[in-house]
Coordinates of C-alpha atoms in Angstrom, one line a residue:
Chain K
M5 CA 17.3 29.4 -10.4
S6 CA 20.9 28.8 -9.7
K7 CA 21.4 25.9 -11.6
Q8 CA 20.0 26.0 -15.3
G9 CA 17.0 23.7 -15.7
P10 CA 17.0 21.0 -18.0
S11 CA 16.2 21.6 -21.8
S12 CA 12.9 20.2 -23.0
D13 CA 13.7 16.8 -23.9
A14 CA 15.9 16.4 -20.5
A15 CA 14.7 12.9 -19.2
A16 CA 15.9 13.1 -16.0
P17 CA 16.0 16.1 -13.7
A18 CA 19.1 16.1 -11.6
P19 CA 18.5 15.5 -7.7
P20 CA 17.1 19.2 -6.9
E21 CA 20.1 21.5 -5.4
L22 CA 18.0 24.4 -3.6
S23 CA 19.5 27.1 -2.5
A24 CA 18.0 29.4 -0.4
A25 CA 18.0 31.9 -2.7
D26 CA 15.8 29.9 -5.4
V27 CA 13.7 29.3 -2.1
R28 CA 13.4 33.0 -2.4
K29 CA 13.1 33.4 -6.1
V30 CA 9.9 30.9 -6.3
A31 CA 8.5 32.7 -3.5
R32 CA 8.3 35.7 -5.2
L33 CA 7.1 34.6 -8.5
A34 CA 4.3 33.1 -6.2
R35 CA 4.2 36.1 -4.6
L36 CA 4.1 34.8 -1.6
S37 CA 5.9 36.1 1.7
I38 CA 7.4 33.4 3.5
G39 CA 9.2 35.6 6.2
G40 CA 12.8 36.9 5.4
D41 CA 14.3 34.8 8.6
E42 CA 16.9 32.2 7.5
Q43 CA 14.7 29.3 9.8
A44 CA 11.7 29.4 7.9
I45 CA 13.5 29.7 4.6
E46 CA 15.3 26.3 5.5
R47 CA 12.1 24.7 6.3
H48 CA 10.3 25.7 3.0
R49 CA 13.5 24.7 1.3
R50 CA 13.9 21.2 3.0
E51 CA 9.8 20.2 2.2
L52 CA 10.8 21.3 -1.3
V53 CA 13.8 19.0 -2.2
S54 CA 12.0 16.2 0.0
V55 CA 8.6 16.8 -2.5
L56 CA 10.9 17.4 -5.7
E57 CA 12.7 14.3 -5.4
H58 CA 9.6 12.3 -5.1
I59 CA 7.9 13.5 -7.8
G60 CA 11.4 13.4 -9.9
R61 CA 10.8 9.6 -10.3
I62 CA 8.3 10.6 -13.3
S63 CA 11.6 11.2 -15.4
A64 CA 11.7 7.4 -14.7
I65 CA 9.0 6.6 -17.1
D66 CA 9.5 6.5 -20.8
V67 CA 7.0 9.1 -22.6
T68 CA 8.7 9.3 -26.1
G69 CA 6.0 10.1 -28.0
V70 CA 3.2 10.6 -25.8
E71 CA 1.2 13.4 -26.3
P72 CA 0.6 15.4 -22.8
Q73 CA -3.1 15.4 -21.9
H74 CA -4.5 18.3 -20.2
R75 CA -7.8 17.2 -19.1
P76 CA -8.7 14.5 -18.9
L77 CA -11.2 13.4 -21.2
D78 CA -9.8 15.5 -24.4
A79 CA -13.2 17.4 -24.3
S80 CA -13.2 20.2 -26.9
N81 CA -14.8 23.8 -25.8
R82 CA -17.9 24.1 -27.1
L83 CA -20.1 27.5 -27.5
D84 CA -23.0 28.9 -26.0
P85 CA -25.6 30.8 -27.7
D86 CA -24.6 34.4 -27.1
E87 CA -27.7 35.5 -25.0
P88 CA -27.2 38.0 -21.8
G89 CA -27.9 36.2 -18.4
P90 CA -27.9 37.3 -15.1
T91 CA -25.0 39.3 -13.9
I92 CA -23.9 39.8 -9.9
P93 CA -24.9 43.2 -9.0
R94 CA -22.3 45.9 -8.2
E95 CA -22.9 46.8 -4.5
Q96 CA -22.4 43.0 -4.0
I97 CA -19.0 42.7 -5.9
L98 CA -17.8 46.0 -3.8
A99 CA -19.1 44.3 -0.5
A100 CA -17.3 41.3 -1.3
A101 CA -13.5 43.4 -1.8
P102 CA -11.5 44.3 1.2
L103 CA -12.1 48.0 0.9
A104 CA -14.0 49.6 -1.7
A105 CA -14.6 53.0 -2.3
A106 CA -18.6 53.0 -3.9
P107 CA -18.6 52.3 -7.3
F108 CA -14.7 51.1 -7.0
I109 CA -12.4 48.7 -5.6
A110 CA -10.3 50.6 -3.4
V111 CA -6.5 50.0 -3.9
P112 CA -3.6 51.0 -2.2
K113 CA -1.4 53.7 -4.4
V114 CA 0.4 51.8 -7.3
L115 CA 1.9 55.0 -8.8
A116 CA 5.1 56.8 -7.1
D117 CA 4.6 60.5 -6.3
G118 CA 6.0 62.4 -10.2
S119 CA 5.4 59.0 -12.1
Chain A
M15 CA -30.3 12.9 27.0
V16 CA -28.9 12.0 23.7
P17 CA -30.8 13.0 20.4
D18 CA -31.9 9.9 18.4
P19 CA -30.2 8.9 15.4
P20 CA -31.7 9.9 12.1
R21 CA -33.5 8.2 9.5
E22 CA -31.9 7.6 6.5
L23 CA -32.4 10.0 3.7
R24 CA -34.4 8.1 1.7
E25 CA -36.8 7.0 4.3
V26 CA -36.8 10.4 5.3
V27 CA -37.7 11.9 1.9
A28 CA -40.0 9.3 1.5
A29 CA -42.0 9.9 4.8
V30 CA -42.2 13.2 4.1
R31 CA -43.1 13.2 1.1
S32 CA -46.6 11.2 1.9
G33 CA -46.7 14.0 4.5
T34 CA -46.0 10.9 7.2
A35 CA -43.6 12.8 8.8
S36 CA -42.9 16.6 9.0
A37 CA -39.7 17.9 7.6
E38 CA -39.3 19.9 10.7
E39 CA -39.5 17.6 13.1
E40 CA -36.8 15.7 11.1
T41 CA -34.8 18.7 11.1
R42 CA -34.9 20.2 14.8
G43 CA -33.4 16.1 15.3
I44 CA -30.8 16.8 13.5
L45 CA -30.1 20.6 14.9
D46 CA -30.3 18.7 18.4
R47 CA -27.4 15.9 17.1
I48 CA -25.4 19.0 15.7
E49 CA -25.6 20.7 19.4
R50 CA -25.0 17.6 21.5
F51 CA -22.1 16.2 19.2
D52 CA -20.2 19.2 17.0
P53 CA -18.4 20.7 19.8
G54 CA -16.1 17.7 20.1
L55 CA -15.8 16.8 16.2
N56 CA -15.9 20.3 14.8
A57 CA -17.2 18.9 11.4
F58 CA -18.9 22.7 10.9
H59 CA -17.7 25.8 10.5
E60 CA -21.3 27.4 10.6
V61 CA -24.8 26.2 11.2
F62 CA -28.3 27.4 9.4
A63 CA -30.9 26.8 12.0
E64 CA -32.9 29.1 11.9
E65 CA -32.8 28.8 8.0
A66 CA -32.7 25.9 7.9
L67 CA -36.3 25.4 10.2
A68 CA -37.9 27.7 7.9
A69 CA -36.8 25.8 4.9
A70 CA -38.1 22.9 6.4
R71 CA -41.3 24.3 7.5
E72 CA -41.6 25.8 3.5
I73 CA -41.3 21.8 2.5
D74 CA -44.2 20.6 5.0
R75 CA -46.8 23.8 3.7
R76 CA -45.9 22.2 0.2
V77 CA -46.8 19.0 0.4
A78 CA -49.9 19.9 2.3
A79 CA -50.9 21.8 -0.3
G80 CA -50.6 19.2 -2.4
D81 CA -47.5 20.4 -4.4
D82 CA -44.2 18.2 -5.5
P83 CA -41.9 19.4 -3.0
G84 CA -38.9 17.5 -5.0
P85 CA -37.2 14.2 -4.7
L86 CA -35.0 15.4 -1.9
A87 CA -37.7 16.9 0.2
G88 CA -37.0 17.2 3.9
A89 CA -33.5 15.6 3.4
V90 CA -31.1 17.7 5.7
I91 CA -27.7 18.3 3.9
A92 CA -24.2 19.6 4.5
V93 CA -22.2 21.6 2.0
K94 CA -18.4 21.4 2.3
D95 CA -17.1 25.4 2.8
N96 CA -15.1 25.2 -0.3
I97 CA -18.7 25.2 -2.4
A98 CA -20.5 28.8 -2.6
T99 CA -23.5 29.5 -0.8
T100 CA -25.2 32.6 -0.6
L101 CA -26.0 31.3 3.1
G102 CA -23.8 32.1 5.2
R103 CA -20.0 32.3 4.4
T104 CA -17.9 30.2 2.2
T105 CA -14.1 30.3 3.6
C106 CA -12.2 27.2 2.1
S107 CA -11.5 26.7 5.9
S108 CA -8.6 30.3 5.1
R109 CA -8.0 33.1 6.7
M110 CA -8.2 34.2 2.7
L111 CA -11.5 34.0 2.9
E112 CA -12.3 34.4 6.4
S113 CA -15.6 36.8 5.9
W114 CA -16.1 35.9 2.3
R115 CA -19.8 36.3 1.4
S116 CA -20.6 34.6 -2.0
P117 CA -23.0 36.4 -4.1
F118 CA -23.9 33.4 -5.8
N119 CA -24.4 29.6 -5.5
A120 CA -22.8 26.7 -6.6
T121 CA -24.6 24.8 -9.2
C122 CA -24.7 21.7 -7.4
V123 CA -26.0 23.7 -4.4
E124 CA -28.8 25.5 -6.9
R125 CA -30.1 21.8 -7.8
L126 CA -30.2 20.4 -4.2
L127 CA -32.3 23.7 -3.4
A128 CA -34.5 23.1 -6.1
A129 CA -35.4 19.1 -4.9
G130 CA -36.2 20.4 -2.0
A131 CA -33.4 19.4 0.0
I132 CA -31.9 21.6 2.8
V133 CA -28.8 23.4 3.4
V134 CA -28.3 23.0 7.2
G135 CA -24.2 24.2 7.5
K136 CA -20.9 24.4 5.4
T137 CA -18.5 22.2 7.3
N138 CA -14.8 22.2 7.5
L139 CA -11.9 21.0 5.2
D140 CA -8.2 21.1 5.1
E141 CA -7.3 24.4 3.7
F142 CA -8.8 25.3 0.0
A143 CA -9.2 21.2 -0.2
M144 CA -5.7 21.1 0.3
G145 CA -4.8 18.0 3.1
S146 CA -5.8 14.3 3.5
S147 CA -6.4 14.5 6.9
G148 CA -8.7 17.5 8.5
E149 CA -5.8 19.1 10.6
H150 CA -5.1 21.7 7.8
C151 CA -8.4 23.6 8.4
A152 CA -7.9 27.2 9.8
W153 CA -10.9 26.5 12.0
G154 CA -9.2 23.8 14.1
P155 CA -8.3 20.2 13.4
V156 CA -11.6 18.1 12.4
R157 CA -12.0 14.9 14.4
N158 CA -13.2 11.2 13.6
P159 CA -16.0 10.3 15.4
W160 CA -15.2 6.7 15.9
D161 CA -11.9 8.1 17.9
P162 CA -11.6 11.5 18.3
E163 CA -7.8 11.3 18.7
R164 CA -7.6 10.1 14.9
V165 CA -8.1 12.2 11.8
P166 CA -11.5 11.6 9.7
G167 CA -9.4 12.0 6.4
G168 CA -10.0 14.6 4.3
S169 CA -9.9 17.2 2.7
S170 CA -13.6 17.0 3.0
A171 CA -13.4 16.2 6.9
G172 CA -16.0 17.7 8.4
S173 CA -18.3 16.6 5.6
A174 CA -17.6 12.8 6.4
A175 CA -17.7 13.1 10.0
A176 CA -21.4 15.0 9.8
V177 CA -22.3 11.8 8.3
A178 CA -21.0 9.2 9.9
A179 CA -22.3 11.0 13.1
G180 CA -25.2 11.5 12.0
L181 CA -25.3 15.6 12.0
C182 CA -26.9 15.6 8.3
H183 CA -28.9 13.1 6.3
A184 CA -25.6 13.4 3.3
A185 CA -23.4 16.1 2.6
L186 CA -21.7 17.4 -0.5
G187 CA -17.8 17.0 -0.9
S188 CA -15.2 17.6 -3.8
D189 CA -12.3 15.2 -4.4
T190 CA -9.2 16.0 -6.2
G191 CA -7.0 13.5 -5.4
G192 CA -9.1 11.6 -2.6
S193 CA -10.9 14.6 -1.0
I194 CA -14.3 12.2 -0.9
R195 CA -13.0 8.8 -1.1
Q196 CA -10.5 9.0 1.7
P197 CA -12.4 10.7 4.8
A198 CA -15.2 8.6 3.5
A199 CA -13.4 5.4 4.2
F200 CA -11.8 6.8 7.6
T201 CA -15.2 7.6 9.0
G202 CA -17.3 4.6 7.3
C203 CA -19.3 6.6 5.0
V204 CA -20.5 5.8 1.2
G205 CA -18.2 8.8 -0.9
L206 CA -18.2 8.8 -4.4
K207 CA -16.0 10.6 -7.1
P208 CA -17.7 11.1 -9.9
S209 CA -16.6 11.1 -13.1
Y210 CA -14.9 14.4 -14.6
G211 CA -17.7 16.6 -16.2
R212 CA -20.6 14.8 -14.4
V213 CA -20.8 17.5 -12.0
S214 CA -20.6 20.9 -12.8
R215 CA -17.8 22.9 -11.0
Y216 CA -19.4 26.2 -10.7
G217 CA -19.1 27.7 -7.8
L218 CA -16.8 25.1 -6.4
V219 CA -13.7 27.5 -5.2
A220 CA -10.8 25.6 -7.6
F221 CA -8.3 23.8 -6.7
G222 CA -7.2 21.3 -10.0
S223 CA -9.4 22.2 -12.4
S224 CA -8.5 19.4 -14.7
L225 CA -9.2 17.2 -11.3
D226 CA -12.2 18.7 -9.3
Q227 CA -15.7 17.1 -8.8
V228 CA -18.3 17.7 -6.8
G229 CA -19.5 14.6 -4.3
P230 CA -21.8 12.6 -2.0
L231 CA -20.8 12.0 1.2
T232 CA -24.1 9.3 2.3
R233 CA -24.8 6.6 4.6
S234 CA -25.9 4.4 1.6
V235 CA -25.3 3.6 -2.2
A236 CA -28.5 4.1 -3.0
D237 CA -28.4 7.8 -1.3
A238 CA -25.0 8.3 -3.4
A239 CA -26.9 7.4 -6.8
L240 CA -29.5 9.9 -5.5
L241 CA -28.0 12.9 -4.6
L242 CA -25.7 12.5 -7.8
E243 CA -29.0 12.6 -10.1
V244 CA -29.9 15.6 -8.7
I245 CA -26.6 17.3 -8.4
G246 CA -25.2 16.4 -12.0
G247 CA -25.7 16.7 -15.5
N248 CA -25.0 19.3 -17.6
D249 CA -24.6 23.2 -17.3
R250 CA -24.3 25.9 -18.9
L251 CA -22.2 27.5 -16.7
D252 CA -19.3 25.2 -16.3
S253 CA -18.1 24.3 -20.1
T254 CA -16.6 21.4 -18.8
S255 CA -19.6 19.6 -17.7
A256 CA -20.6 17.1 -20.2
A257 CA -23.4 16.3 -21.7
T258 CA -24.1 12.7 -20.8
D259 CA -27.5 11.8 -19.3
V260 CA -27.4 12.0 -15.6
A261 CA -30.9 10.1 -15.2
G262 CA -30.9 6.7 -14.5
I263 CA -28.2 6.4 -12.4
A264 CA -29.9 5.5 -9.0
A265 CA -32.8 3.2 -11.1
A266 CA -29.1 1.0 -12.5
A267 CA -27.6 0.7 -8.9
E268 CA -30.4 -0.9 -7.6
S269 CA -31.2 -2.6 -10.5
G270 CA -30.8 -6.6 -10.5
T271 CA -31.7 -8.9 -7.7
G272 CA -28.0 -8.3 -5.4
R273 CA -26.4 -10.8 -7.8
L274 CA -23.0 -9.8 -10.0
D275 CA -23.7 -12.8 -12.8
G276 CA -21.6 -11.5 -15.7
V277 CA -19.8 -8.9 -14.2
R278 CA -15.6 -9.0 -14.1
V279 CA -14.4 -7.3 -11.0
G280 CA -10.6 -7.0 -11.8
L281 CA -8.3 -7.1 -8.9
P282 CA -5.0 -5.1 -9.2
S283 CA -1.8 -7.0 -7.5
E284 CA -0.5 -3.4 -6.9
Y285 CA -3.3 -2.4 -5.1
L286 CA -2.6 -4.8 -2.7
S287 CA 0.7 -4.1 -1.4
D288 CA 2.8 -5.2 1.7
S289 CA 2.8 -2.0 3.1
N290 CA -0.8 -1.5 3.1
H291 CA -1.9 -2.3 7.1
P292 CA -2.9 -5.9 7.1
A293 CA -6.2 -5.7 8.3
V294 CA -7.0 -3.4 5.3
N295 CA -5.6 -6.1 2.6
E296 CA -7.4 -8.7 4.4
S297 CA -10.8 -6.9 4.0
V298 CA -9.9 -6.5 0.4
R299 CA -9.6 -10.5 -0.2
A300 CA -13.0 -10.8 1.9
A301 CA -14.9 -8.3 -0.5
A302 CA -13.5 -10.2 -4.1
A303 CA -15.0 -13.7 -2.2
A304 CA -18.1 -11.6 -1.3
M305 CA -18.2 -10.5 -5.1
E306 CA -17.3 -13.6 -6.6
R307 CA -20.1 -15.7 -4.1
L308 CA -22.8 -13.3 -5.9
G309 CA -21.8 -14.6 -9.1
A310 CA -19.3 -11.6 -10.3
T311 CA -16.0 -13.3 -11.9
L312 CA -12.2 -12.2 -10.6
V313 CA -9.7 -11.0 -12.5
E314 CA -6.2 -10.6 -12.3
V315 CA -5.5 -7.1 -14.1
H316 CA -1.8 -5.2 -13.9
L317 CA -1.6 -1.3 -12.7
P318 CA 2.0 -1.3 -12.6
L319 CA 1.5 2.8 -12.8
T320 CA -0.2 3.2 -9.4
E321 CA 2.5 4.5 -7.5
I322 CA 3.9 7.0 -10.4
G323 CA 0.3 8.2 -9.7
I324 CA 1.6 10.1 -6.7
S325 CA 4.1 12.1 -8.5
T326 CA 1.9 12.9 -11.5
Y327 CA -0.5 14.0 -9.2
Y328 CA 2.0 16.0 -7.0
V329 CA 3.0 17.5 -10.4
I330 CA -0.2 18.5 -11.8
A331 CA -2.5 19.7 -9.0
P332 CA 0.1 22.0 -7.1
A333 CA 0.8 23.5 -10.9
E334 CA -2.4 24.2 -11.2
A335 CA -3.3 25.4 -7.7
S336 CA -0.8 28.2 -8.0
S337 CA -2.8 29.5 -10.6
N338 CA -5.9 29.3 -9.7
L339 CA -5.0 30.9 -5.9
A340 CA -3.1 33.7 -7.9
R341 CA -6.5 35.3 -7.9
F342 CA -6.0 36.0 -4.3
D343 CA -4.3 38.4 -4.3
G344 CA -6.1 40.7 -1.3
I345 CA -7.3 43.3 -4.1
R346 CA -10.9 41.9 -5.4
Y347 CA -11.9 39.8 -2.1
G348 CA -10.2 38.0 1.3
R349 CA -7.8 39.5 3.3
R350 CA -5.5 42.3 2.6
A351 CA -2.4 43.0 4.8
E352 CA -2.8 46.4 6.2
P353 CA -0.3 48.5 4.1
R354 CA 2.7 50.0 5.4
A355 CA 4.0 53.7 4.1
G356 CA 5.8 53.2 0.9
E357 CA 4.9 49.9 0.1
D358 CA 4.4 49.3 -3.6
L359 CA 1.8 46.4 -5.0
E360 CA 3.5 43.6 -5.4
S361 CA 4.7 43.6 -1.6
I362 CA 1.0 44.4 -0.7
Y363 CA 0.3 41.1 -2.7
A364 CA 2.7 38.8 -0.9
R365 CA 1.8 40.2 2.2
S366 CA -1.5 39.4 1.8
R367 CA -1.2 35.6 0.7
G368 CA 1.3 35.2 3.4
E369 CA -0.5 35.9 6.1
G370 CA -4.0 34.5 4.6
F371 CA -2.8 31.2 3.4
G372 CA -1.9 28.3 5.6
A373 CA 1.4 26.4 5.8
E374 CA -0.2 23.7 3.1
V375 CA -1.9 25.8 0.6
Q376 CA 1.8 28.1 0.7
R377 CA 3.7 24.8 0.0
R378 CA 1.8 23.2 -2.8
I379 CA 1.7 27.2 -4.2
M380 CA 5.8 27.2 -3.9
I381 CA 5.7 23.3 -5.5
G382 CA 3.5 24.4 -8.5
T383 CA 5.4 27.4 -9.3
Y384 CA 8.7 25.4 -9.2
V385 CA 7.3 22.9 -11.5
L386 CA 5.9 25.8 -13.8
S387 CA 8.7 28.2 -13.9
A388 CA 11.2 28.4 -16.8
G389 CA 13.7 25.5 -17.3
Y390 CA 11.4 23.3 -15.2
Y391 CA 8.1 23.1 -17.2
D392 CA 9.2 20.5 -19.3
A393 CA 11.1 18.3 -16.9
Y394 CA 7.7 18.1 -14.2
Y395 CA 4.8 19.9 -15.9
R396 CA 4.8 19.0 -19.5
R397 CA 6.5 14.7 -18.6
A398 CA 3.6 15.0 -15.6
L399 CA 0.9 15.7 -18.3
Q400 CA 2.5 12.6 -20.8
V401 CA 2.4 10.3 -17.9
R402 CA -1.0 11.2 -17.1
R403 CA -2.2 9.8 -20.4
L404 CA -0.3 6.9 -20.0
I405 CA -2.1 6.2 -16.3
G406 CA -5.2 6.7 -18.9
E407 CA -4.3 4.2 -21.2
E408 CA -3.8 2.2 -18.7
F409 CA -6.9 2.2 -16.8
A410 CA -8.6 1.6 -20.5
R411 CA -6.4 -1.3 -20.9
A412 CA -7.4 -2.6 -17.6
F413 CA -11.2 -2.0 -18.3
T414 CA -11.4 -4.4 -21.3
A415 CA -10.7 -7.4 -19.2
C416 CA -12.7 -5.9 -16.3
D417 CA -16.1 -3.8 -15.8
V418 CA -15.2 -3.0 -12.2
L419 CA -11.9 -2.2 -10.3
L420 CA -11.6 -3.4 -6.7
G421 CA -9.2 -2.3 -4.0
P422 CA -8.6 -0.3 -0.5
T423 CA -9.5 3.2 -0.8
A424 CA -6.5 4.0 1.5
P425 CA -3.4 2.4 2.6
T426 CA -4.3 1.9 6.4
P427 CA -7.2 3.2 8.6
A428 CA -7.7 6.7 10.4
F429 CA -4.0 7.7 11.7
K430 CA -3.6 9.9 15.0
L431 CA -4.0 13.5 15.1
G432 CA -0.5 15.1 14.5
S433 CA 1.4 11.7 13.4
Q434 CA 1.9 12.3 9.9
R435 CA 4.6 15.6 10.4
D436 CA 6.3 15.3 7.1
P437 CA 4.1 16.6 3.9
L438 CA 5.5 14.1 2.0
S439 CA 4.7 11.1 4.4
M440 CA 1.2 12.8 4.0
Y441 CA 1.3 12.8 0.5
L442 CA 2.0 8.9 0.3
C443 CA -1.4 8.2 1.7
D444 CA -3.0 9.5 -1.5
V445 CA -1.5 6.4 -3.1
Y446 CA -5.0 4.8 -4.4
T447 CA -6.8 7.9 -5.0
V448 CA -5.1 9.8 -7.3
N449 CA -5.1 8.1 -9.7
A450 CA -9.1 8.3 -10.7
P451 CA -9.1 11.7 -11.1
I452 CA -5.8 12.1 -13.0
A453 CA -7.8 9.6 -16.0
G454 CA -11.5 11.9 -14.9
I455 CA -12.9 7.7 -14.6
C456 CA -15.5 7.9 -11.6
G457 CA -14.7 5.9 -8.0
V458 CA -17.0 5.1 -4.6
S459 CA -15.8 4.1 -1.6
V460 CA -17.7 1.9 0.7
P461 CA -17.8 0.3 4.1
G462 CA -15.0 -2.7 4.1
G463 CA -15.5 -3.2 8.1
F464 CA -13.4 -2.6 11.1
V465 CA -10.1 -2.8 12.4
E466 CA -9.5 -2.9 16.2
E467 CA -6.8 0.0 17.5
D468 CA -6.0 1.0 21.2
G469 CA -9.4 -0.7 21.9
K470 CA -11.6 1.3 19.5
P471 CA -13.1 0.0 16.0
L472 CA -12.1 1.6 13.3
P473 CA -13.7 1.9 9.8
M474 CA -11.4 0.5 6.7
G475 CA -13.1 1.3 3.2
L476 CA -13.1 -0.7 0.0
Q477 CA -12.9 1.6 -3.6
L478 CA -14.7 0.4 -6.6
Q479 CA -13.5 1.6 -9.8
A480 CA -15.4 2.3 -13.3
P481 CA -14.7 3.7 -16.8
A482 CA -15.8 7.5 -16.9
F483 CA -19.6 7.5 -17.1
A484 CA -20.3 4.1 -16.2
E485 CA -21.8 5.3 -12.7
G486 CA -24.5 3.0 -12.8
G487 CA -22.6 0.0 -13.2
L488 CA -20.1 1.4 -10.6
L489 CA -23.0 2.1 -8.2
R490 CA -25.0 -1.1 -8.5
A491 CA -21.6 -3.0 -7.9
A492 CA -21.1 -1.3 -5.0
A493 CA -25.1 -1.4 -3.9
C494 CA -24.4 -5.3 -4.3
L495 CA -20.9 -5.0 -2.1
E496 CA -22.8 -3.3 0.9
T497 CA -25.4 -5.9 1.2
A498 CA -23.0 -8.8 1.3
L499 CA -20.8 -6.8 3.5
G500 CA -23.5 -5.0 5.8
R501 CA -23.8 -1.0 6.3
C502 CA -21.2 0.6 8.7
P503 CA -23.6 2.2 11.8
L504 CA -23.4 5.9 12.4
A505 CA -20.7 6.5 14.7
C506 CA -22.4 8.0 17.4

């Protein structure tokens, strides 16, 4: 982002000033191709700003000393007996992949020649 | 000739179990109606006509052989297309999963089948369950059977439209911020969002893992209770499913003599906002008066964090979505963009996701990524989780003064297709439904009468909410209200 984000105890995020470069950075972090044309970027920017302004209202709530709640019921993890169960057959996993060369899922080349 | 309206779920089950009706004939009747009405509604993405008839014949054979065919024998059920079935595809109404076939059934589907239910097809939704109108569906918008110019609500759009039009006896939906209750309200169905942990999420394609629940859309409260008993209960395949017993909910829902003596009904002043449609507020007041006549005590309660729930939800849900949807990278399943010469792996991920996800899903991934990114995590995500605790505490305080909360399910009746162009204005429609999943409590929408718009009657929904795992009391109050106000007829 073009501005340094608030520190951990900052109460109020300033009204977000999002640039086209910020939008591209968020899209890059999300591994999401949103197209390079300026109109598309501007549309994403405007929508993000309007939503961020609204969700920023949570900064008005006093949360001093309140523990974050990740799950609604604060349930703790439980352990299951370590017993083998049925698994999904390999052929079905391969059938679901966009490209397979049994017994592998085929992927594009990830290493440059000579690396 | 218009095919006859189907009988009600429990009536069909009783008749099939006793051998006085044939599951095959009941299923055929439903299939005729799908053929007649679905082209105008787009509720279904896939219909399993042959498979459903074969399953129905098997039920009939078991009845004839004297076997117990199960508590849902012959019930024809539609399943939202973000719930995994080995039959057909599971697309989440997304191009990303256009041809994906699940190698397993969701636990809720396994339990339906084991109970003798017949899965008739997969219903359309707002892509990956993100939306409140049924318009964000890669296979075209779903239409409201009461007025095809209007939306059926979302995201369980197809499930609600199918139940309201009599294209199934009941349907499964999923609710993350209102996706069962709001479409139920817009179409005149009963829609139950169970308490978090009540129903296994195994096989439900994850959107917001701390919020998502599977639940029924039905024509009556008793049907919803029956379905919850079948699909609910602990499941070792979902570590967040609760051990709390699910048996007895249907009996509790039907207990009593239709009276509400001793039941305290909380009326939060925040739920009767001036920005609601006036008919919606009148409908809530009429319901409160009806409950009072049945012996309930009305209690005024305050939930001042109601509105901030929207802001809280639209931090938490997109954050969880951006994380959950990271798995769709075009490698192991789903759509992969055509590789270009010399392209690196990251570009394949990004282009696959850009091609596969629709506009609303992309928007939520962007919001979620932003609120989780370095420098913003504490101000948005962590803070939203703190507000989440305060919202839960506020509900808990209200439930010391009352047993159930009464209010509207949505601020308005169904709106017109294309009328909510601005994403934020669509989000604001969820104001009465997001807080139940934030707090993990249960909520149900029941039909609350009609309002006429453009010469057409449009259903409105009343929402009752109760503490986590209090579905028995919730559904009993809902059943009394349903009896007092009358059931909603089929739309066609």
